[in-house]
Amino acid sequence: MKQRSALAGLWMVNAALALALLAWWLWPRAAQWQPPAPIAPDYASALQDAALPGHLNASDYTEVVKAPLFETSRQWPDAPPPPAPPEAPKTPQPAPKDVLDEARVLGVYDQGSEGAVILEIEGKARRLRLGESVEGWTLRAIDGLSVRLTHPQQPDRILDLKRRHDNPPVAPANEAQQRRRPPQPR
């Protein structure tokens, strides 16, 4: 029984709220809505200190807005020419450093039309195949222990493989020295 009275009470509350909503909706005072007065935008205050593209000042903005948007003649105003940079005194440029002045040939591989060379340039070992370039120099030929490099603005350079001898050459031992030497283990 209590459940029925609670359910009936909820139905009554819902009906009362629906009637109140219907009365508020149909009441003549609520139906007379007045639109607010229009406010004209003030471009001058909105664009003051605005950063606009094309060297355009905020005062010129209204003139740009008045022009039709998709006209071919519509363009940004021309920018004033930049001031001429002060001329620096001309100093003679030093000649560019030739990388082959300090280059060394570390190794050569030559087999017919294929070949490669290992060059030490500025402390770094670089491998070049025939026809490859480094710093503008192109490996053109390998002849035994020398290589020919070409550059478009400089004469050809020929570099030779120089063997480094850490120990000076030793004269062969005579018979007396060979007898004193202990036998070498095999």
Coordinates of N, CA and C in Angstrom, one line a residue:
M1 N 0.8 -1.2 0.0 CA 0.0 0.0 0.0 C 0.9 1.3 0.0
K2 N 1.9 1.2 0.8 CA 2.8 2.3 0.8 C 3.4 2.6 -0.5
Q3 N 3.7 1.5 -1.2 CA 4.3 1.7 -2.5 C 3.4 2.4 -3.5
R4 N 2.1 2.1 -3.4 CA 1.1 2.7 -4.3 C 1.0 4.2 -4.0
S5 N 1.0 4.5 -2.7 CA 0.8 5.9 -2.3 C 2.1 6.7 -2.7
A6 N 3.3 6.1 -2.6 CA 4.5 6.8 -3.0 C 4.5 7.0 -4.5
L7 N 4.1 6.0 -5.3 CA 4.0 6.1 -6.7 C 3.0 7.2 -7.1
A8 N 1.9 7.2 -6.5 CA 0.8 8.2 -6.8 C 1.3 9.6 -6.4
G9 N 2.1 9.7 -5.4 CA 2.6 11.0 -5.0 C 3.6 11.5 -6.0
L10 N 4.5 10.6 -6.6 CA 5.4 11.0 -7.6 C 4.7 11.4 -8.9
W11 N 3.6 10.7 -9.2 CA 2.8 11.1 -10.4 C 2.2 12.5 -10.2
M12 N 1.8 12.8 -9.0 CA 1.2 14.1 -8.8 C 2.3 15.2 -8.8
V13 N 3.4 15.0 -8.3 CA 4.5 16.0 -8.4 C 4.9 16.2 -9.8
N14 N 5.0 15.1 -10.6 CA 5.3 15.3 -12.1 C 4.2 16.1 -12.8
A15 N 3.0 15.8 -12.5 CA 1.9 16.5 -13.1 C 1.9 18.0 -12.7
A16 N 2.2 18.3 -11.5 CA 2.2 19.7 -11.0 C 3.4 20.5 -11.7
L17 N 4.5 19.8 -11.9 CA 5.7 20.4 -12.6 C 5.4 20.6 -14.0
A18 N 4.7 19.7 -14.7 CA 4.3 19.8 -16.1 C 3.4 21.0 -16.3
L19 N 2.4 21.1 -15.4 CA 1.4 22.2 -15.5 C 2.1 23.6 -15.2
A20 N 3.1 23.6 -14.3 CA 3.8 24.9 -14.1 C 4.6 25.3 -15.3
L21 N 5.3 24.3 -15.9 CA 6.1 24.5 -17.1 C 5.2 25.0 -18.3
L22 N 4.0 24.4 -18.4 CA 3.1 24.8 -19.5 C 2.6 26.2 -19.2
A23 N 2.3 26.6 -18.0 CA 1.8 27.9 -17.7 C 2.9 28.9 -17.9
W24 N 4.1 28.6 -17.6 CA 5.2 29.6 -17.8 C 5.5 29.8 -19.2
W25 N 5.3 28.7 -20.0 CA 5.6 28.8 -21.5 C 4.5 29.6 -22.2
L26 N 3.3 29.5 -21.8 CA 2.2 30.1 -22.5 C 1.8 31.5 -21.9
W27 N 2.4 31.9 -20.8 CA 2.1 33.2 -20.1 C 2.5 34.3 -21.1
P28 N 1.7 35.3 -21.3 CA 2.0 36.3 -22.3 C 3.2 37.2 -22.0
R29 N 3.5 37.4 -20.7 CA 4.6 38.3 -20.4 C 6.0 37.6 -20.8
A30 N 6.1 36.3 -20.8 CA 7.4 35.7 -21.2 C 7.5 35.6 -22.7
A31 N 6.4 35.8 -23.4 CA 6.5 35.6 -24.9 C 7.0 36.9 -25.6
Q32 N 7.1 38.0 -24.9 CA 7.5 39.3 -25.5 C 9.0 39.5 -25.3
W33 N 9.7 38.9 -26.1 CA 11.2 39.0 -26.0 C 11.6 40.2 -26.9
Q34 N 12.5 41.0 -26.3 CA 13.0 42.2 -27.0 C 14.5 41.9 -27.4
P35 N 14.8 42.0 -28.7 CA 16.2 41.8 -29.1 C 17.0 43.0 -28.6
P36 N 18.3 42.7 -28.3 CA 19.1 43.8 -27.8 C 19.5 44.8 -28.9
A37 N 19.8 46.0 -28.6 CA 20.1 47.0 -29.6 C 21.5 46.6 -30.2
P38 N 21.6 46.8 -31.5 CA 22.9 46.4 -32.2 C 24.0 47.4 -31.8
I39 N 25.2 46.8 -31.7 CA 26.4 47.6 -31.3 C 27.3 47.5 -32.5
A40 N 27.7 48.7 -33.0 CA 28.6 48.8 -34.1 C 30.0 48.5 -33.6
P41 N 30.8 47.6 -34.3 CA 32.1 47.3 -33.9 C 33.1 48.5 -34.0
D42 N 34.0 48.7 -33.1 CA 34.9 49.8 -33.1 C 36.3 49.2 -33.5
Y43 N 36.6 49.3 -34.8 CA 37.9 48.7 -35.3 C 39.1 49.5 -34.8
A44 N 38.9 50.7 -34.6 CA 40.1 51.5 -34.2 C 40.6 51.1 -32.8
S45 N 39.7 50.8 -31.9 CA 40.2 50.4 -30.6 C 40.6 48.9 -30.6
A46 N 40.0 48.1 -31.4 CA 40.4 46.7 -31.5 C 41.7 46.5 -32.1
L47 N 42.1 47.3 -33.1 CA 43.3 47.1 -33.9 C 44.5 48.0 -33.4
Q48 N 44.3 48.7 -32.3 CA 45.3 49.6 -31.9 C 46.5 48.7 -31.4
D49 N 47.7 49.0 -31.8 CA 48.9 48.3 -31.5 C 48.9 46.8 -32.0
A50 N 48.1 46.6 -33.0 CA 48.0 45.2 -33.6 C 49.2 45.1 -34.6
A51 N 49.8 43.9 -34.7 CA 50.8 43.7 -35.7 C 50.2 43.0 -36.9
L52 N 50.1 43.8 -38.0 CA 49.5 43.3 -39.2 C 50.6 43.1 -40.3
P53 N 50.4 42.1 -41.2 CA 51.4 41.8 -42.2 C 51.5 42.9 -43.2
G54 N 52.6 43.0 -43.9 CA 52.8 43.8 -45.0 C 53.0 45.3 -44.6
H55 N 53.6 45.6 -43.5 CA 53.8 47.0 -43.1 C 52.5 47.8 -43.1
L56 N 51.5 47.3 -42.7 CA 50.2 47.9 -42.7 C 49.9 48.5 -41.3
N57 N 49.5 49.7 -41.2 CA 49.2 50.3 -40.0 C 47.7 50.0 -39.6
A58 N 47.4 50.1 -38.4 CA 46.0 49.9 -38.0 C 45.1 51.0 -38.5
S59 N 45.6 52.1 -38.8 CA 44.7 53.2 -39.4 C 44.4 52.9 -40.8
D60 N 45.2 52.1 -41.5 CA 44.9 51.7 -42.9 C 43.9 50.5 -43.0
Y61 N 43.6 49.9 -41.9 CA 42.9 48.7 -42.0 C 41.5 48.8 -42.5
T62 N 40.8 49.9 -42.2 CA 39.4 50.1 -42.7 C 39.4 50.3 -44.2
E63 N 40.4 50.9 -44.8 CA 40.5 51.0 -46.2 C 40.7 49.7 -46.9
V64 N 41.5 48.8 -46.3 CA 41.7 47.5 -46.9 C 40.5 46.6 -46.8
V65 N 39.7 46.8 -45.7 CA 38.5 46.0 -45.5 C 37.4 46.4 -46.5
K66 N 37.4 47.7 -46.9 CA 36.4 48.2 -47.9 C 36.6 47.6 -49.3
A67 N 37.8 47.3 -49.6 CA 38.1 46.8 -51.0 C 37.5 45.4 -51.1
P68 N 37.0 45.0 -52.3 CA 36.4 43.7 -52.4 C 37.5 42.6 -52.2
L69 N 37.1 41.5 -51.6 CA 38.1 40.5 -51.2 C 38.8 39.8 -52.3
F70 N 38.0 39.4 -53.4 CA 38.6 38.5 -54.4 C 38.9 39.3 -55.7
E71 N 39.2 40.6 -55.6 CA 39.6 41.4 -56.8 C 41.1 41.1 -57.1
T72 N 41.4 41.0 -58.3 CA 42.8 40.8 -58.7 C 43.6 42.0 -58.4
S73 N 43.0 43.2 -58.4 CA 43.8 44.4 -58.1 C 44.0 44.6 -56.6
R74 N 43.4 43.8 -55.8 CA 43.6 44.0 -54.3 C 45.0 43.5 -53.9
Q75 N 45.8 44.3 -53.3 CA 47.2 43.9 -52.9 C 47.5 44.6 -51.7
W76 N 48.5 44.1 -51.0 CA 49.1 44.8 -49.8 C 49.8 46.0 -50.3
P77 N 49.8 47.0 -49.5 CA 50.6 48.2 -50.0 C 52.1 47.8 -50.1
D78 N 52.8 48.5 -51.0 CA 54.2 48.2 -51.2 C 55.0 48.6 -50.0
A79 N 55.9 47.7 -49.6 CA 56.8 48.0 -48.5 C 57.8 49.1 -48.9
P80 N 58.2 49.9 -48.0 CA 59.2 50.9 -48.3 C 60.5 50.1 -48.5
P81 N 61.4 50.6 -49.4 CA 62.6 49.9 -49.7 C 63.5 49.9 -48.5
P82 N 64.2 48.8 -48.3 CA 65.0 48.7 -47.1 C 66.2 49.7 -47.2
P83 N 66.7 50.1 -46.1 CA 67.8 51.1 -46.1 C 69.0 50.3 -46.6
A84 N 69.9 51.0 -47.4 CA 71.1 50.4 -47.9 C 72.1 50.1 -46.8
P85 N 72.6 48.9 -46.8 CA 73.5 48.6 -45.7 C 74.8 49.4 -45.9
P86 N 75.5 49.7 -44.8 CA 76.7 50.4 -44.9 C 77.8 49.5 -45.6
E87 N 78.6 50.1 -46.5 CA 79.6 49.4 -47.2 C 80.8 49.1 -46.2
A88 N 81.1 47.9 -46.1 CA 82.2 47.5 -45.3 C 83.5 47.6 -46.1
P89 N 84.5 48.0 -45.4 CA 85.8 48.1 -46.2 C 86.2 46.8 -46.7
K90 N 86.6 46.7 -47.9 CA 87.0 45.5 -48.5 C 88.4 45.1 -48.2
T91 N 88.5 43.9 -47.6 CA 89.8 43.4 -47.2 C 90.1 42.2 -48.2
P92 N 91.3 42.1 -48.6 CA 91.6 40.9 -49.5 C 91.3 39.6 -48.8
Q93 N 90.6 38.8 -49.6 CA 90.3 37.5 -49.0 C 91.5 36.5 -49.2
P94 N 91.8 35.8 -48.2 CA 92.9 34.9 -48.3 C 92.5 33.7 -49.3
A95 N 93.5 33.2 -49.9 CA 93.3 32.1 -50.9 C 92.7 30.9 -50.1
P96 N 91.7 30.2 -50.7 CA 91.2 29.1 -50.0 C 92.2 28.0 -49.8
K97 N 92.2 27.4 -48.6 CA 93.1 26.3 -48.3 C 92.9 25.1 -49.2
D98 N 94.0 24.7 -49.8 CA 93.9 23.5 -50.6 C 94.0 22.2 -49.7
V99 N 93.0 21.4 -49.7 CA 93.0 20.2 -48.8 C 94.1 19.2 -49.2
L100 N 94.6 19.3 -50.4 CA 95.6 18.3 -50.8 C 97.0 18.7 -50.4
D101 N 97.2 20.0 -49.9 CA 98.5 20.4 -49.4 C 99.0 19.5 -48.3
E102 N 98.1 19.1 -47.4 CA 98.5 18.3 -46.2 C 98.0 16.9 -46.4
A103 N 97.5 16.5 -47.5 CA 97.0 15.1 -47.7 C 98.1 14.1 -47.9
R104 N 97.9 12.9 -47.4 CA 98.8 11.8 -47.6 C 98.1 10.6 -48.1
V105 N 98.8 9.9 -49.0 CA 98.2 8.6 -49.5 C 98.6 7.5 -48.5
L106 N 97.6 6.8 -48.0 CA 97.8 5.8 -47.0 C 97.8 4.4 -47.6
G107 N 97.0 4.3 -48.7 CA 97.0 3.0 -49.4 C 96.4 3.1 -50.8
V108 N 96.8 2.1 -51.6 CA 96.3 2.1 -53.0 C 95.9 0.7 -53.4
Y109 N 94.7 0.7 -54.1 CA 94.2 -0.6 -54.6 C 93.9 -0.4 -56.1
D110 N 94.5 -1.1 -57.0 CA 94.3 -0.9 -58.4 C 94.1 -2.3 -59.1
Q111 N 93.0 -2.4 -59.8 CA 92.8 -3.6 -60.5 C 92.0 -3.3 -61.8
G112 N 92.8 -3.0 -62.9 CA 92.2 -2.6 -64.1 C 91.4 -1.4 -64.1
S113 N 90.1 -1.5 -64.4 CA 89.2 -0.3 -64.4 C 88.7 0.1 -63.0
E114 N 88.9 -0.8 -62.1 CA 88.5 -0.5 -60.7 C 89.7 -0.2 -59.9
G115 N 89.5 0.6 -58.9 CA 90.6 1.0 -58.0 C 90.1 1.9 -56.9
A116 N 90.9 2.0 -55.9 CA 90.5 2.9 -54.8 C 91.8 3.3 -54.1
V117 N 91.7 4.4 -53.4 CA 92.8 5.0 -52.7 C 92.3 5.4 -51.3
I118 N 93.2 5.3 -50.3 CA 92.8 5.8 -49.0 C 93.7 7.0 -48.7
L119 N 93.1 8.2 -48.5 CA 93.8 9.4 -48.3 C 93.6 9.9 -46.9
E120 N 94.6 10.5 -46.3 CA 94.4 11.1 -45.0 C 94.4 12.6 -45.3
I121 N 93.2 13.2 -45.0 CA 92.9 14.6 -45.2 C 92.5 15.2 -43.9
E122 N 93.2 16.2 -43.5 CA 92.9 16.9 -42.2 C 92.8 15.9 -41.0
G123 N 93.6 14.9 -41.0 CA 93.6 13.9 -39.9 C 92.6 12.8 -40.0
K124 N 91.8 12.8 -41.1 CA 90.8 11.8 -41.2 C 91.1 10.9 -42.5
A125 N 90.9 9.6 -42.3 CA 91.2 8.7 -43.5 C 89.9 8.7 -44.3
R126 N 90.0 8.9 -45.6 CA 88.9 8.9 -46.5 C 89.2 8.0 -47.7
R127 N 88.2 7.2 -48.1 CA 88.4 6.2 -49.2 C 87.8 6.8 -50.4
L128 N 88.5 6.8 -51.5 CA 88.0 7.3 -52.8 C 88.1 6.2 -53.8
R129 N 87.0 6.0 -54.6 CA 87.1 5.1 -55.8 C 87.4 5.9 -57.0
L130 N 87.8 5.3 -58.1 CA 88.0 6.1 -59.3 C 86.7 6.8 -59.7
G131 N 86.9 8.1 -60.0 CA 85.7 8.9 -60.4 C 85.0 9.6 -59.2
E132 N 85.3 9.2 -57.9 CA 84.7 9.9 -56.8 C 85.4 11.2 -56.4
S133 N 84.8 12.1 -55.7 CA 85.3 13.4 -55.4 C 85.4 13.6 -53.9
V134 N 86.3 14.4 -53.5 CA 86.4 14.9 -52.1 C 86.9 16.3 -52.1
E135 N 86.1 17.2 -51.5 CA 86.4 18.7 -51.5 C 86.7 19.2 -52.9
G136 N 86.0 18.7 -53.9 CA 86.2 19.3 -55.3 C 87.2 18.5 -56.1
W137 N 88.1 17.7 -55.5 CA 89.1 17.0 -56.2 C 88.6 15.6 -56.5
T138 N 88.8 15.2 -57.8 CA 88.3 13.9 -58.3 C 89.4 13.0 -58.6
L139 N 89.3 11.8 -58.2 CA 90.3 10.8 -58.4 C 90.2 10.3 -59.9
R140 N 91.2 10.6 -60.7 CA 91.1 10.2 -62.1 C 91.9 9.0 -62.5
A141 N 93.1 8.8 -61.9 CA 93.9 7.7 -62.3 C 94.8 7.2 -61.1
I142 N 95.1 5.9 -61.2 CA 96.0 5.2 -60.2 C 97.1 4.6 -61.0
D143 N 98.3 5.0 -60.7 CA 99.4 4.4 -61.5 C 100.5 3.9 -60.5
G144 N 100.4 2.6 -60.2 CA 101.3 2.0 -59.3 C 101.1 2.6 -57.9
L145 N 102.1 3.3 -57.3 CA 101.9 3.9 -56.0 C 101.6 5.4 -56.0
S146 N 101.2 5.9 -57.1 CA 100.8 7.3 -57.2 C 99.4 7.4 -57.8
V147 N 98.8 8.5 -57.4 CA 97.4 8.8 -57.8 C 97.3 10.2 -58.4
R148 N 96.4 10.3 -59.4 CA 96.2 11.7 -60.0 C 94.9 12.2 -59.7
L149 N 94.8 13.4 -59.1 CA 93.6 14.0 -58.7 C 93.4 15.3 -59.6
T150 N 92.2 15.5 -60.0 CA 91.9 16.7 -60.8 C 90.9 17.6 -60.1
H151 N 91.0 18.9 -60.4 CA 90.0 19.9 -59.9 C 89.7 20.9 -61.1
P152 N 88.4 21.3 -61.2 CA 88.1 22.2 -62.3 C 88.8 23.5 -62.4
Q153 N 89.2 24.1 -61.2 CA 89.9 25.4 -61.3 C 91.4 25.3 -61.0
Q154 N 91.9 24.1 -60.7 CA 93.3 24.0 -60.4 C 94.0 23.0 -61.2
P155 N 95.3 23.1 -61.4 CA 96.0 22.0 -62.2 C 96.0 20.7 -61.5
D156 N 96.2 19.6 -62.2 CA 96.1 18.3 -61.7 C 97.2 18.1 -60.6
R157 N 97.0 17.2 -59.7 CA 97.9 17.0 -58.6 C 98.2 15.5 -58.6
I158 N 99.5 15.1 -58.4 CA 99.9 13.7 -58.3 C 100.4 13.5 -56.9
L159 N 99.8 12.6 -56.2 CA 100.3 12.2 -54.9 C 100.9 10.8 -54.9
D160 N 102.0 10.7 -54.2 CA 102.7 9.4 -54.1 C 102.5 8.7 -52.7
L161 N 102.5 7.4 -52.7 CA 102.4 6.6 -51.5 C 103.8 6.6 -50.9
K162 N 104.0 7.2 -49.8 CA 105.3 7.2 -49.1 C 105.2 6.3 -47.9
R163 N 106.1 5.3 -47.9 CA 106.2 4.4 -46.9 C 106.9 5.0 -45.7
R164 N 106.3 4.8 -44.5 CA 106.9 5.3 -43.3 C 107.8 4.1 -42.7
H165 N 109.0 4.4 -42.4 CA 109.9 3.5 -41.8 C 110.0 3.9 -40.3
D166 N 109.4 3.2 -39.4 CA 109.5 3.5 -38.0 C 111.0 3.2 -37.5
N167 N 111.5 2.1 -38.0 CA 112.8 1.7 -37.6 C 113.7 1.9 -38.8
P168 N 114.9 2.4 -38.6 CA 115.8 2.6 -39.8 C 116.3 1.2 -40.2
P169 N 116.6 1.1 -41.5 CA 117.0 -0.2 -42.0 C 118.3 -0.7 -41.3
V170 N 118.4 -2.0 -41.1 CA 119.5 -2.6 -40.4 C 120.3 -3.4 -41.4
A171 N 121.6 -3.3 -41.3 CA 122.5 -4.1 -42.1 C 122.3 -5.6 -41.7
P172 N 122.4 -6.5 -42.7 CA 122.3 -7.9 -42.3 C 123.5 -8.3 -41.4
A173 N 123.2 -9.3 -40.5 CA 124.2 -9.7 -39.5 C 125.3 -10.6 -40.2
N174 N 126.5 -10.4 -39.7 CA 127.6 -11.2 -40.2 C 127.6 -12.6 -39.5
E175 N 128.5 -13.5 -39.9 CA 128.5 -14.9 -39.3 C 128.7 -14.9 -37.8
A176 N 129.6 -14.0 -37.3 CA 129.9 -14.0 -35.9 C 128.7 -13.6 -35.1
Q177 N 127.9 -12.6 -35.6 CA 126.7 -12.2 -34.8 C 125.6 -13.2 -34.9
Q178 N 125.5 -13.9 -36.0 CA 124.5 -15.0 -36.1 C 124.8 -16.1 -35.1
R179 N 126.1 -16.4 -34.9 CA 126.4 -17.5 -34.0 C 126.1 -17.2 -32.5
R180 N 126.2 -15.9 -32.1 CA 126.0 -15.5 -30.8 C 124.5 -15.4 -30.5
R181 N 123.7 -15.3 -31.5 CA 122.2 -15.2 -31.3 C 121.6 -16.5 -30.8
P182 N 120.8 -16.5 -29.8 CA 120.2 -17.7 -29.3 C 119.2 -18.3 -30.4
P183 N 119.0 -19.6 -30.4 CA 118.1 -20.1 -31.5 C 116.7 -19.7 -31.2
Q184 N 116.1 -19.4 -32.3 CA 114.7 -18.9 -32.3 C 113.7 -20.1 -32.1
P185 N 112.8 -20.0 -31.2 CA 111.8 -21.1 -31.1 C 110.9 -21.1 -32.3
R186 N 110.5 -22.3 -32.7 CA 109.7 -22.4 -33.9 C 108.3 -22.7 -33.6

